[in-house]
Short mmCIF file of N, CA and C in Angstrom, two decimals:
data_model
loop_
_atom_site.label_atom_id
_atom_site.label_comp_id
_atom_site.label_asym_id
_atom_site.label_seq_id
_atom_site.Cartn_x
_atom_site.Cartn_y
_atom_site.Cartn_z
N MET A 1 -0.51 13.23 -2.91
CA MET A 1 -0.96 12.10 -3.68
C MET A 1 -1.75 11.12 -2.82
N THR A 2 -1.42 11.00 -1.57
CA THR A 2 -2.02 9.93 -0.79
C THR A 2 -3.20 10.41 0.05
N THR A 3 -4.15 9.51 0.23
CA THR A 3 -5.32 9.83 1.04
C THR A 3 -5.14 9.34 2.47
N ILE A 4 -3.99 8.72 2.74
CA ILE A 4 -3.73 8.29 4.11
C ILE A 4 -2.70 9.24 4.73
N PRO A 5 -2.80 9.46 6.02
CA PRO A 5 -1.81 10.33 6.67
C PRO A 5 -0.41 9.75 6.48
N THR A 6 0.53 10.61 6.16
CA THR A 6 1.89 10.19 5.88
C THR A 6 2.85 11.04 6.68
N GLU A 7 3.76 10.39 7.37
CA GLU A 7 4.80 11.09 8.11
C GLU A 7 6.10 10.93 7.35
N ILE A 8 6.79 12.02 7.11
CA ILE A 8 8.05 11.98 6.38
C ILE A 8 9.17 12.25 7.38
N ILE A 9 10.14 11.35 7.40
CA ILE A 9 11.28 11.48 8.31
C ILE A 9 12.54 11.49 7.45
N PHE A 10 13.36 12.49 7.65
CA PHE A 10 14.63 12.56 6.94
C PHE A 10 15.73 11.97 7.81
N ASP A 11 16.48 11.02 7.25
CA ASP A 11 17.54 10.35 7.98
C ASP A 11 18.72 10.16 7.02
N THR A 12 19.87 10.66 7.39
CA THR A 12 21.03 10.58 6.51
C THR A 12 21.54 9.16 6.32
N GLU A 13 21.07 8.22 7.15
CA GLU A 13 21.51 6.83 7.01
C GLU A 13 20.79 6.10 5.87
N PHE A 14 19.66 6.62 5.42
CA PHE A 14 18.92 5.99 4.32
C PHE A 14 19.51 6.43 2.99
N THR A 15 19.69 5.48 2.09
CA THR A 15 20.20 5.81 0.76
C THR A 15 19.09 5.93 -0.26
N GLN A 16 17.89 5.49 0.12
CA GLN A 16 16.72 5.60 -0.75
C GLN A 16 15.48 5.76 0.13
N PRO A 17 14.41 6.29 -0.44
CA PRO A 17 13.20 6.45 0.37
C PRO A 17 12.58 5.10 0.74
N VAL A 18 11.96 5.07 1.93
CA VAL A 18 11.31 3.85 2.43
C VAL A 18 9.95 4.26 2.98
N LEU A 19 8.92 3.48 2.62
CA LEU A 19 7.58 3.69 3.14
C LEU A 19 7.23 2.50 4.03
N TYR A 20 6.84 2.80 5.27
CA TYR A 20 6.38 1.77 6.20
C TYR A 20 4.90 1.99 6.44
N LEU A 21 4.12 0.92 6.38
CA LEU A 21 2.71 0.96 6.73
C LEU A 21 2.54 0.16 8.01
N ASN A 22 1.93 0.79 9.02
CA ASN A 22 1.78 0.08 10.28
C ASN A 22 0.68 -0.98 10.19
N ALA A 23 0.65 -1.84 11.19
CA ALA A 23 -0.29 -2.97 11.20
C ALA A 23 -1.74 -2.52 11.14
N GLN A 24 -2.05 -1.41 11.77
CA GLN A 24 -3.43 -0.91 11.76
C GLN A 24 -3.87 -0.53 10.35
N ILE A 25 -3.02 0.16 9.61
CA ILE A 25 -3.36 0.55 8.24
C ILE A 25 -3.51 -0.69 7.36
N LEU A 26 -2.59 -1.64 7.51
CA LEU A 26 -2.68 -2.87 6.72
C LEU A 26 -3.97 -3.62 7.01
N THR A 27 -4.35 -3.69 8.28
CA THR A 27 -5.59 -4.37 8.66
C THR A 27 -6.81 -3.68 8.05
N VAL A 28 -6.84 -2.36 8.12
CA VAL A 28 -7.97 -1.61 7.56
C VAL A 28 -8.09 -1.87 6.06
N PHE A 29 -6.98 -1.85 5.35
CA PHE A 29 -7.05 -2.06 3.91
C PHE A 29 -7.38 -3.51 3.56
N GLN A 30 -6.90 -4.47 4.33
CA GLN A 30 -7.27 -5.86 4.06
C GLN A 30 -8.76 -6.07 4.31
N GLU A 31 -9.30 -5.48 5.37
CA GLU A 31 -10.73 -5.57 5.64
C GLU A 31 -11.55 -4.88 4.54
N THR A 32 -11.02 -3.76 4.06
CA THR A 32 -11.68 -3.04 2.98
C THR A 32 -11.72 -3.89 1.71
N LEU A 33 -10.62 -4.55 1.40
CA LEU A 33 -10.59 -5.43 0.23
C LEU A 33 -11.59 -6.57 0.36
N LEU A 34 -11.72 -7.13 1.55
CA LEU A 34 -12.70 -8.20 1.76
C LEU A 34 -14.13 -7.68 1.59
N ALA A 35 -14.40 -6.49 2.13
CA ALA A 35 -15.73 -5.89 1.97
C ALA A 35 -16.02 -5.58 0.51
N LEU A 36 -15.02 -5.09 -0.21
CA LEU A 36 -15.20 -4.81 -1.64
C LEU A 36 -15.46 -6.09 -2.41
N ARG A 37 -14.76 -7.16 -2.06
CA ARG A 37 -14.99 -8.44 -2.74
C ARG A 37 -16.44 -8.89 -2.55
N GLN A 38 -16.92 -8.78 -1.33
CA GLN A 38 -18.31 -9.15 -1.06
C GLN A 38 -19.28 -8.28 -1.85
N ARG A 39 -18.99 -6.98 -1.91
CA ARG A 39 -19.85 -6.04 -2.64
C ARG A 39 -19.85 -6.37 -4.14
N ILE A 40 -18.68 -6.65 -4.69
CA ILE A 40 -18.56 -6.99 -6.12
C ILE A 40 -19.28 -8.30 -6.40
N ASP A 41 -19.13 -9.29 -5.52
CA ASP A 41 -19.83 -10.56 -5.68
C ASP A 41 -21.34 -10.35 -5.67
N LEU A 42 -21.80 -9.47 -4.79
CA LEU A 42 -23.24 -9.21 -4.65
C LEU A 42 -23.80 -8.48 -5.89
N MET A 43 -23.09 -7.46 -6.35
CA MET A 43 -23.60 -6.67 -7.48
C MET A 43 -23.25 -7.27 -8.83
N GLY A 44 -22.24 -8.09 -8.88
CA GLY A 44 -21.79 -8.66 -10.15
C GLY A 44 -20.68 -7.81 -10.76
N ILE A 45 -19.76 -8.48 -11.41
CA ILE A 45 -18.59 -7.82 -11.97
C ILE A 45 -18.97 -6.79 -13.03
N GLU A 46 -20.02 -7.10 -13.83
CA GLU A 46 -20.42 -6.18 -14.90
C GLU A 46 -20.91 -4.85 -14.33
N GLU A 47 -21.74 -4.91 -13.30
CA GLU A 47 -22.24 -3.67 -12.69
C GLU A 47 -21.10 -2.89 -12.03
N ALA A 48 -20.19 -3.60 -11.39
CA ALA A 48 -19.05 -2.94 -10.76
C ALA A 48 -18.21 -2.21 -11.81
N GLN A 49 -17.93 -2.87 -12.91
CA GLN A 49 -17.14 -2.24 -13.97
C GLN A 49 -17.90 -1.07 -14.60
N GLU A 50 -19.20 -1.19 -14.70
CA GLU A 50 -20.02 -0.10 -15.24
C GLU A 50 -19.92 1.15 -14.34
N LYS A 51 -19.96 0.94 -13.04
CA LYS A 51 -19.86 2.07 -12.10
C LYS A 51 -18.49 2.73 -12.15
N LEU A 52 -17.48 1.99 -12.59
CA LEU A 52 -16.12 2.51 -12.66
C LEU A 52 -15.74 2.95 -14.07
N ALA A 53 -16.67 2.88 -15.00
CA ALA A 53 -16.37 3.14 -16.41
C ALA A 53 -15.76 4.51 -16.67
N GLN A 54 -16.12 5.49 -15.89
CA GLN A 54 -15.57 6.84 -16.12
C GLN A 54 -14.12 6.97 -15.62
N TYR A 55 -13.61 5.92 -14.99
CA TYR A 55 -12.23 5.90 -14.50
C TYR A 55 -11.50 4.70 -15.09
N PRO A 56 -11.02 4.80 -16.32
CA PRO A 56 -10.42 3.65 -17.00
C PRO A 56 -9.26 3.00 -16.23
N HIS A 57 -8.52 3.79 -15.46
CA HIS A 57 -7.38 3.21 -14.73
C HIS A 57 -7.84 2.28 -13.59
N LEU A 58 -9.13 2.30 -13.27
CA LEU A 58 -9.66 1.42 -12.23
C LEU A 58 -10.35 0.18 -12.80
N ALA A 59 -10.38 0.05 -14.11
CA ALA A 59 -11.16 -0.99 -14.77
C ALA A 59 -10.78 -2.41 -14.34
N LYS A 60 -9.50 -2.68 -14.10
CA LYS A 60 -9.07 -4.04 -13.77
C LYS A 60 -9.24 -4.38 -12.29
N ILE A 61 -9.43 -3.39 -11.47
CA ILE A 61 -9.41 -3.61 -10.03
C ILE A 61 -10.55 -4.52 -9.54
N PRO A 62 -11.80 -4.37 -10.00
CA PRO A 62 -12.84 -5.29 -9.49
C PRO A 62 -12.49 -6.76 -9.70
N ARG A 63 -11.98 -7.10 -10.88
CA ARG A 63 -11.63 -8.50 -11.13
C ARG A 63 -10.43 -8.91 -10.27
N GLN A 64 -9.46 -8.01 -10.07
CA GLN A 64 -8.32 -8.33 -9.21
C GLN A 64 -8.79 -8.57 -7.77
N ILE A 65 -9.72 -7.74 -7.32
CA ILE A 65 -10.25 -7.91 -5.97
C ILE A 65 -10.99 -9.23 -5.87
N GLN A 66 -11.79 -9.53 -6.87
CA GLN A 66 -12.58 -10.76 -6.87
C GLN A 66 -11.67 -12.00 -6.87
N GLN A 67 -10.59 -11.92 -7.62
CA GLN A 67 -9.69 -13.07 -7.75
C GLN A 67 -8.52 -13.01 -6.77
N ALA A 68 -8.45 -11.91 -6.00
CA ALA A 68 -7.34 -11.71 -5.05
C ALA A 68 -5.99 -11.81 -5.75
N VAL A 69 -5.89 -11.17 -6.92
CA VAL A 69 -4.66 -11.20 -7.70
C VAL A 69 -4.10 -9.78 -7.82
N GLY A 70 -2.84 -9.61 -7.53
CA GLY A 70 -2.17 -8.35 -7.78
C GLY A 70 -2.50 -7.22 -6.83
N LEU A 71 -3.18 -7.49 -5.73
CA LEU A 71 -3.52 -6.42 -4.81
C LEU A 71 -3.00 -6.70 -3.41
N THR A 72 -1.76 -7.05 -3.31
CA THR A 72 -1.16 -7.22 -2.00
C THR A 72 -0.65 -5.87 -1.53
N ILE A 73 -0.68 -5.67 -0.24
CA ILE A 73 -0.25 -4.40 0.34
C ILE A 73 0.97 -4.69 1.20
N PRO A 74 2.15 -4.25 0.77
CA PRO A 74 3.35 -4.52 1.54
C PRO A 74 3.46 -3.60 2.76
N SER A 75 4.04 -4.11 3.82
CA SER A 75 4.24 -3.27 5.00
C SER A 75 5.44 -2.34 4.82
N LYS A 76 6.33 -2.70 3.89
CA LYS A 76 7.51 -1.88 3.63
C LYS A 76 7.75 -1.81 2.12
N SER A 77 7.90 -0.59 1.62
CA SER A 77 8.21 -0.38 0.21
C SER A 77 9.48 0.45 0.14
N GLU A 78 10.45 -0.04 -0.61
CA GLU A 78 11.72 0.68 -0.73
C GLU A 78 11.92 1.19 -2.14
N GLY A 79 12.34 2.43 -2.25
CA GLY A 79 12.59 3.04 -3.55
C GLY A 79 11.36 3.78 -4.05
N SER A 80 11.62 4.83 -4.80
CA SER A 80 10.54 5.69 -5.28
C SER A 80 9.48 4.95 -6.08
N LYS A 81 9.90 4.09 -7.01
CA LYS A 81 8.92 3.39 -7.86
C LYS A 81 8.00 2.48 -7.04
N LYS A 82 8.55 1.75 -6.10
CA LYS A 82 7.73 0.85 -5.28
C LYS A 82 6.81 1.65 -4.35
N ILE A 83 7.31 2.76 -3.83
CA ILE A 83 6.48 3.60 -2.96
C ILE A 83 5.32 4.19 -3.76
N ILE A 84 5.60 4.68 -4.94
CA ILE A 84 4.54 5.23 -5.80
C ILE A 84 3.51 4.15 -6.11
N HIS A 85 3.96 2.94 -6.42
CA HIS A 85 3.04 1.84 -6.71
C HIS A 85 2.16 1.52 -5.49
N THR A 86 2.76 1.45 -4.32
CA THR A 86 2.00 1.15 -3.10
C THR A 86 0.97 2.23 -2.82
N LEU A 87 1.38 3.50 -2.86
CA LEU A 87 0.45 4.59 -2.57
C LEU A 87 -0.65 4.69 -3.63
N THR A 88 -0.30 4.44 -4.88
CA THR A 88 -1.32 4.45 -5.94
C THR A 88 -2.34 3.33 -5.71
N SER A 89 -1.86 2.16 -5.32
CA SER A 89 -2.77 1.04 -5.04
C SER A 89 -3.72 1.37 -3.89
N LEU A 90 -3.20 1.97 -2.83
CA LEU A 90 -4.05 2.35 -1.70
C LEU A 90 -5.08 3.38 -2.12
N ASN A 91 -4.65 4.37 -2.89
CA ASN A 91 -5.59 5.38 -3.38
C ASN A 91 -6.66 4.77 -4.27
N ASP A 92 -6.26 3.84 -5.13
CA ASP A 92 -7.23 3.19 -6.02
C ASP A 92 -8.25 2.38 -5.23
N ILE A 93 -7.81 1.71 -4.18
CA ILE A 93 -8.74 0.96 -3.34
C ILE A 93 -9.77 1.90 -2.73
N ILE A 94 -9.31 3.03 -2.24
CA ILE A 94 -10.23 4.01 -1.64
C ILE A 94 -11.20 4.55 -2.69
N ARG A 95 -10.70 4.83 -3.89
CA ARG A 95 -11.58 5.32 -4.96
C ARG A 95 -12.64 4.28 -5.32
N VAL A 96 -12.22 3.05 -5.48
CA VAL A 96 -13.17 1.99 -5.82
C VAL A 96 -14.20 1.83 -4.71
N CYS A 97 -13.76 1.89 -3.49
CA CYS A 97 -14.68 1.77 -2.36
C CYS A 97 -15.72 2.88 -2.38
N SER A 98 -15.29 4.10 -2.64
CA SER A 98 -16.23 5.22 -2.64
C SER A 98 -17.19 5.16 -3.83
N LEU A 99 -16.79 4.54 -4.91
CA LEU A 99 -17.67 4.44 -6.09
C LEU A 99 -18.62 3.25 -6.02
N LEU A 100 -18.19 2.18 -5.39
CA LEU A 100 -19.05 0.99 -5.34
C LEU A 100 -19.91 0.94 -4.09
N ASP A 101 -19.45 1.53 -3.02
CA ASP A 101 -20.21 1.47 -1.77
C ASP A 101 -19.91 2.72 -0.95
N PRO A 102 -20.45 3.84 -1.40
CA PRO A 102 -20.11 5.11 -0.71
C PRO A 102 -20.54 5.14 0.74
#
């Protein structure tokens, strides 16, 4: 599912899955979000949404990026649902980046 390298460690002390993102990955994604915001500001929200029209699940992301709402990247996600949400968000950012500024 994920486009970022993922290391899986099994530990009997954990009662639920935990995803850790190191500082380097967080920095790269924060810089990517800033670059996407600049790109969206330059092209305009309408053009950005038009380029993403074939991917309805990405439709809200340009406005979220522009407004910096709902796109925080946690360094630690605990539990399957939160991990899935984090990895989906990272994948969506990469997809938007490749569609708006390949």
